CSV table of C-alpha atoms in Angstrom, one decimal:
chain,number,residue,atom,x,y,z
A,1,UNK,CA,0.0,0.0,0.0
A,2,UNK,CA,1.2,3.3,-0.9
A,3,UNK,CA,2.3,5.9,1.7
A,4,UNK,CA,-0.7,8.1,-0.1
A,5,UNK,CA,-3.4,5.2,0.6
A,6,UNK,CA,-1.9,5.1,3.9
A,7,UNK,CA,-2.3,8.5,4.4
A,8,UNK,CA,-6.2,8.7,3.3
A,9,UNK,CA,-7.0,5.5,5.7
A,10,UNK,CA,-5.3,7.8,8.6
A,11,UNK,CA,-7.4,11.1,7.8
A,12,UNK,CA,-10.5,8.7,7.2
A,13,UNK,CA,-10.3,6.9,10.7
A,14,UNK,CA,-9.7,10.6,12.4
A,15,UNK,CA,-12.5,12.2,10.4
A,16,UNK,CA,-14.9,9.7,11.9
A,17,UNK,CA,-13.3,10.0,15.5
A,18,UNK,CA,-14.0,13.5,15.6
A,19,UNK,CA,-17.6,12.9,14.8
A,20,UNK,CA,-18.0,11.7,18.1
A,21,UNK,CA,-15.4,12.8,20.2
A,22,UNK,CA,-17.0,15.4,22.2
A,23,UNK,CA,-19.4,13.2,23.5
A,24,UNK,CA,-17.4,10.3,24.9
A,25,UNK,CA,-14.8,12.9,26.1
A,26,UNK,CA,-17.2,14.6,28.4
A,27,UNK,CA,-18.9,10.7,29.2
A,28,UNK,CA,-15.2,9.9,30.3
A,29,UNK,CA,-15.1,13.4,32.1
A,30,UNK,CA,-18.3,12.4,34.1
A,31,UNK,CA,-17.0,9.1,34.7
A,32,UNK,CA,-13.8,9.7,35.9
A,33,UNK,CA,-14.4,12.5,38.2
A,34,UNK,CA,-16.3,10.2,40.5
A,35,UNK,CA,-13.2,8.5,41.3
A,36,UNK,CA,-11.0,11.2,40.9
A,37,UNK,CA,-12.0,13.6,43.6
A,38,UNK,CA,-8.8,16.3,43.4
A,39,UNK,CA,-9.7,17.0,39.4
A,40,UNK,CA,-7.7,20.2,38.0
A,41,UNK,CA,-5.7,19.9,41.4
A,42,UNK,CA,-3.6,17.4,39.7
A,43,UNK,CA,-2.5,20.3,36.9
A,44,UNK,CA,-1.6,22.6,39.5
A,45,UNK,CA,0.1,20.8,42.0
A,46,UNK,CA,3.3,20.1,39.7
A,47,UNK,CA,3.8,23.4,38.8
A,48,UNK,CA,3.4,24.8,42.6
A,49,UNK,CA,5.7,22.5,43.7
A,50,UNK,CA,8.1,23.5,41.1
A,51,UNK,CA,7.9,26.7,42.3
A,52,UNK,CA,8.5,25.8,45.5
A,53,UNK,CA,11.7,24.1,45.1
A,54,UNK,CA,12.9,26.8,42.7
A,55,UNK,CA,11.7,29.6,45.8
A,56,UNK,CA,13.9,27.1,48.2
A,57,UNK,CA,17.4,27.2,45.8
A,58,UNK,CA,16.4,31.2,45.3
A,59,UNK,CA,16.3,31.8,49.4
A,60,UNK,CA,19.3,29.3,49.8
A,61,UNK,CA,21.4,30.1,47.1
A,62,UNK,CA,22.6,27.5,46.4
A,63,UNK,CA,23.1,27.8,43.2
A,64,UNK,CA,23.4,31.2,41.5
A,65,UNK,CA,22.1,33.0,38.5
A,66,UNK,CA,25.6,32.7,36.4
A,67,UNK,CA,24.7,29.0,36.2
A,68,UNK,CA,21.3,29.6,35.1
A,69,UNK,CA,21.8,31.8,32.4
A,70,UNK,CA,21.2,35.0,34.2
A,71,UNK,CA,17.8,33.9,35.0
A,72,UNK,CA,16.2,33.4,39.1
A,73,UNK,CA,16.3,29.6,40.2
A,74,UNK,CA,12.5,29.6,41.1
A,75,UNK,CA,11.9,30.9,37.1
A,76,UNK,CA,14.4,28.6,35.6
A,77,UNK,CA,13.0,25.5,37.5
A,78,UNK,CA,9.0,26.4,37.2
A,79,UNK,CA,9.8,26.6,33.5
A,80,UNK,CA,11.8,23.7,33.4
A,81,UNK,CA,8.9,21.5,35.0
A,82,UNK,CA,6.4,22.9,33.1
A,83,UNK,CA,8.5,22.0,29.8
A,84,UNK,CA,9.1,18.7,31.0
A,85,UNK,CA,6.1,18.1,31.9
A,86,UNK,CA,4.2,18.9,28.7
A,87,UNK,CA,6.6,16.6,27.0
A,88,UNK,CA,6.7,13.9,28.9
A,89,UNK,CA,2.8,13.8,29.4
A,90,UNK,CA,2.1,13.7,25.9
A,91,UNK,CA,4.9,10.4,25.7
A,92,UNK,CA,2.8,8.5,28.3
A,93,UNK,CA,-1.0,9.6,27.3
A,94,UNK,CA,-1.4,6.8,24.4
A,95,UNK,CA,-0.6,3.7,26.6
A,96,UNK,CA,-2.6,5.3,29.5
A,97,UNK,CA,-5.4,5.6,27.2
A,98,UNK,CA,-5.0,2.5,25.2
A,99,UNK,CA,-4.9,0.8,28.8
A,100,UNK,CA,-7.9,2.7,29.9
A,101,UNK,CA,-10.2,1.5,26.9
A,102,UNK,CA,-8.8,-1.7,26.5
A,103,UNK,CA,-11.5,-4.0,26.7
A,104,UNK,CA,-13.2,-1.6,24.6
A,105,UNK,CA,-10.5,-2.0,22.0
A,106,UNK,CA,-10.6,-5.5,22.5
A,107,UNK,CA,-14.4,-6.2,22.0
A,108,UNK,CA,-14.5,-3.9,19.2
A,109,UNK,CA,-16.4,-0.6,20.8
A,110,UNK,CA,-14.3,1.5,20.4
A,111,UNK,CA,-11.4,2.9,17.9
A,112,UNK,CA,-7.7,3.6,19.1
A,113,UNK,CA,-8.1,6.9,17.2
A,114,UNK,CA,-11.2,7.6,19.7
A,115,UNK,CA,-9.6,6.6,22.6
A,116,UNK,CA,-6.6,9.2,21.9
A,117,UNK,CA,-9.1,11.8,21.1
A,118,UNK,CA,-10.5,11.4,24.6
A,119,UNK,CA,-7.0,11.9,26.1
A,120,UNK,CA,-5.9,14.8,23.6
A,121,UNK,CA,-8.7,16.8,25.0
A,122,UNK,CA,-6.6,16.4,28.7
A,123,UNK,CA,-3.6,17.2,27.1
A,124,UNK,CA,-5.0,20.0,25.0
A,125,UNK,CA,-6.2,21.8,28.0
A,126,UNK,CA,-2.9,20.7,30.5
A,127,UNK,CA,-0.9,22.3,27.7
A,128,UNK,CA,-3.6,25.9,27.7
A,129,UNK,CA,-3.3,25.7,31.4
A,130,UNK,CA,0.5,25.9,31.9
A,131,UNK,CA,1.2,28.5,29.3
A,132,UNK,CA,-1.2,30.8,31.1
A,133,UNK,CA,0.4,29.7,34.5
A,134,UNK,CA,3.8,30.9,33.2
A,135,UNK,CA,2.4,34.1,31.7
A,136,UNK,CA,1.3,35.3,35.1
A,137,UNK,CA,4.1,33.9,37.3
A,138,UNK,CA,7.2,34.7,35.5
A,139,UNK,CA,6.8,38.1,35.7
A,140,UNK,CA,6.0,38.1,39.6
A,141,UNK,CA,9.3,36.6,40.2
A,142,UNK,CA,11.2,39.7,38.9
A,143,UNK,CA,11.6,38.3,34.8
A,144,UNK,CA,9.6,40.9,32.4
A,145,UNK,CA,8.5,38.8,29.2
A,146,UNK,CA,8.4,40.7,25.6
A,147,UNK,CA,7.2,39.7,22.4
A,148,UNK,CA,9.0,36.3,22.2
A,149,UNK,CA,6.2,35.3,24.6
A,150,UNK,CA,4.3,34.7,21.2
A,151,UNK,CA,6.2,31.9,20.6
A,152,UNK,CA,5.5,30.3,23.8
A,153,UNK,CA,2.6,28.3,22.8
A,154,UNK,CA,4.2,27.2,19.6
A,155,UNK,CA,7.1,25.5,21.9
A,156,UNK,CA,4.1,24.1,23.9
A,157,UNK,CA,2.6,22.2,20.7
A,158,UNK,CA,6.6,21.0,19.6
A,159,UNK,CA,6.8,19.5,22.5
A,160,UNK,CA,3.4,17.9,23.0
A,161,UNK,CA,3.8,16.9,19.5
A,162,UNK,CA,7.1,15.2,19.7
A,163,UNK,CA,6.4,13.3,22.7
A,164,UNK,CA,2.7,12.1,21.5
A,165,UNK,CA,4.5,11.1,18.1
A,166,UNK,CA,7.0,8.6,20.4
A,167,UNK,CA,4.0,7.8,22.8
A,168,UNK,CA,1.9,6.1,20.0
A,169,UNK,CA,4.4,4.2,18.5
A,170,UNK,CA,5.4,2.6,22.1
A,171,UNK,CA,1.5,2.5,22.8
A,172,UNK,CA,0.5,-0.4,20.7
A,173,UNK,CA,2.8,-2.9,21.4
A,174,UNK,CA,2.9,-1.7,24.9
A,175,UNK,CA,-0.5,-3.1,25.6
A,176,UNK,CA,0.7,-6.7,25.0
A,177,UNK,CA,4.0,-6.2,27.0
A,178,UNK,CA,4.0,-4.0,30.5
A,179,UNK,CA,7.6,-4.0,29.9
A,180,UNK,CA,7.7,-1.4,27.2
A,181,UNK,CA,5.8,0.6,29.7
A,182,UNK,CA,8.2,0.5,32.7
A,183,UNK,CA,11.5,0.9,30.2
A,184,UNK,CA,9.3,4.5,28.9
A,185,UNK,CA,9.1,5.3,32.4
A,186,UNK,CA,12.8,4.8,33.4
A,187,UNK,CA,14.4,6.4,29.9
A,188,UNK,CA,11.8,9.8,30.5
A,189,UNK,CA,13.6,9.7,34.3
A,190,UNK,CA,16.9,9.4,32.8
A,191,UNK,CA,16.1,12.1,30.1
A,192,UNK,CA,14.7,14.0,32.7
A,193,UNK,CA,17.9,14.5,35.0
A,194,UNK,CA,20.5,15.2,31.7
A,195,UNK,CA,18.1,18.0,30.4
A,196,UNK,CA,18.4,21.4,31.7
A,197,UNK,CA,15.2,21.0,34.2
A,198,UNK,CA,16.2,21.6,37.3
A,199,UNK,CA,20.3,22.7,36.0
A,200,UNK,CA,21.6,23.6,32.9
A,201,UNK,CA,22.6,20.9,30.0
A,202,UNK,CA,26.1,18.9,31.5
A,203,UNK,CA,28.4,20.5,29.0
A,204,UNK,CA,29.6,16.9,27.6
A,205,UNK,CA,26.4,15.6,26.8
A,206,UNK,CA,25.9,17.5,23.2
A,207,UNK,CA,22.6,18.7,21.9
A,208,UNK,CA,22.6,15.8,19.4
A,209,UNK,CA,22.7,13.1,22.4
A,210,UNK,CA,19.7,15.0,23.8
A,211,UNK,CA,17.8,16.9,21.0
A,212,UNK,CA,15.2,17.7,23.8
A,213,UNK,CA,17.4,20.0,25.4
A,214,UNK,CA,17.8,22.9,22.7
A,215,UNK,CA,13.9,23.1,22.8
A,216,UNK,CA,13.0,23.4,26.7
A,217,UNK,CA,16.2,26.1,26.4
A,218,UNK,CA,14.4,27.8,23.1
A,219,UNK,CA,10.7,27.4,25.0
A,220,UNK,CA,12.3,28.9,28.7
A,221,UNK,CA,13.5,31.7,26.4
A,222,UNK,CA,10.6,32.9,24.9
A,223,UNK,CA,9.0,32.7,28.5
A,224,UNK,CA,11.5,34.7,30.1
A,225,UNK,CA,11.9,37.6,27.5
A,226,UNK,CA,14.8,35.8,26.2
A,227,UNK,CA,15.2,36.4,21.8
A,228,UNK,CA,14.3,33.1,20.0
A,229,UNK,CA,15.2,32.1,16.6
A,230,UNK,CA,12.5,31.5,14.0
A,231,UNK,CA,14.4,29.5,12.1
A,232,UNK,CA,14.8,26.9,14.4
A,233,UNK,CA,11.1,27.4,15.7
A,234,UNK,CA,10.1,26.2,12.1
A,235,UNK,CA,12.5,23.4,12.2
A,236,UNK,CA,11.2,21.9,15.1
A,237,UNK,CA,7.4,22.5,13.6
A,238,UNK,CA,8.9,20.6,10.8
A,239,UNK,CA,10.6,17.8,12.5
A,240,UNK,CA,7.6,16.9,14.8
A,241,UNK,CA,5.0,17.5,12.6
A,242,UNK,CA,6.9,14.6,9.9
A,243,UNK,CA,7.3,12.7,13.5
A,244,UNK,CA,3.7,12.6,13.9
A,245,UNK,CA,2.8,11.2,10.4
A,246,UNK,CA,5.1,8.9,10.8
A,247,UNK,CA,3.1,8.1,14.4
A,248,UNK,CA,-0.1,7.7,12.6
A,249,UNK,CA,0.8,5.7,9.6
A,250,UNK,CA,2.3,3.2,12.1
A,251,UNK,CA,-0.9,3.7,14.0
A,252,UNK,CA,-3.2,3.0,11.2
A,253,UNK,CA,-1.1,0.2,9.7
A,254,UNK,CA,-0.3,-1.7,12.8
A,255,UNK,CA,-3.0,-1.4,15.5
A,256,UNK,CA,-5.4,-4.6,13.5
A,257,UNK,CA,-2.7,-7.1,14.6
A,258,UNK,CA,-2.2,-5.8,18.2
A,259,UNK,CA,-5.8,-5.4,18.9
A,260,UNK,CA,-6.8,-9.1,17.2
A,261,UNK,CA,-3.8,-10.4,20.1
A,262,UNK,CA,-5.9,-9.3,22.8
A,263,UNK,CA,-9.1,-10.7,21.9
């Protein structure tokens, strides 16, 4: 099959998902927030926490602005979080979702597309969330933003985009073997700690080791005022947004024989 049959099957099956979407997203909503009693708190927490720690390093100083790039430890951490944690939410949505729905997947009442569309909506809305959140801190802790704040939301989407992309491709075999699961887990931990979240980027671990890392620095800058390159704003856009096909077609073309395992 050609990769523009391929390609007609994927915008078919997301067509019909949309259809629908709304309604078995706000179902889920209803659903879920019997059992989950702290809601939006779970969106919040994170970020206050990060802004916590980075307060506690600020009061402390223990480690100074130089080694931050000029910026306060409680901005460069809150943004660090956040960053992260856009990225690393989108990675581990699919399986969580896939895993959610999976007898539904398995008896045939329900799509995978669907049951990605119900979790987008989360993400879509985490993602809206923590832009505004940074928009209204950042400058209470003493960093004025300027018009590279614009690109802040376009950051957001790279990284969102680029972690979904790697999420669905782990997500389908992932709900035949928990291992793939757990070894997501550990690698985004390790990722985590040699990405400049809580420190700047070790200086021996080069940007091509850890492609993540020019982009949480790129997205901290256009938070914090900081100029940002275009250029490399529209090769990211570029990069992910090739990712992402890639993500579907393997999707599309591979989620028959997973799903016919389970059943």
């Amino acid at each position: 099959m050609g990769f523009a049959a391929v390609g007609a099957q994927v915008a078919k099956a997301w067509t019909e998902a949309f259809r629908v979407r709304w309604k078995v997203y706000l179902f889920h909503l209803k659903t879920r927030r019997r059992r989950n009693w702290l809601g939006l708190t779970w969106v919040i927490v994170p970020l206050l926490a990060a802004l916590g720690i980075g307060l506690g390093l600020q009061s402390t100083r223990l480690i100074g602005q130089s080694g931050l790039g000029g910026l306060p430890p409680a901005v460069f951490v809150l943004t660090g979080v956040t960053f992260w944690q856009v990225f690393a939410d989108a990675v581990l949505m699919p399986q969580r979702q896939l895993a959610s729905f999976q007898t539904e997947l398995a008896g045939g009442h329900m799509t995978v597309e669907l049951a990605l569309l119900v979790g987008l909506f989360d993400l879509v809305f985490a993602i809206l969330f923590r832009c505004l959140f940074l928009l209204l801190v950042v400058p209470l802790l003493g960093v004025s933003p300027s018009l590279s704040a614009a690109a802040l939301p376009a950051f957001l989407i790279v990284l969102a985009t680029g972690g979904l992309a790697i999420g669905i491709f782990a997500a389908l075999p992932g709900m035949l073997i928990d291992d793939i699961g757990r070894l997501l887990a550990v690698l985004l931990a390790v990722a985590m700690f040699t990405s400049p979240v809580f420190y700047r980027q070790p200086a021996f671990i080069p940007d091509w080791v850890n492609p993540l890392a020019p982009v949480i620095e790129a997205a901290r800058a256009s938070a914090t005022g900081l100029p940002v390159s275009v250029v490399f704003l529209v090769g990211c856009v570029v990069v992910v947004a090739a990712m992402l096909v890639l993500a579907l077609s393997w999707l599309k073309s591979g989620q028959r024989r997973f799903l016919s395992a389970l059943r």
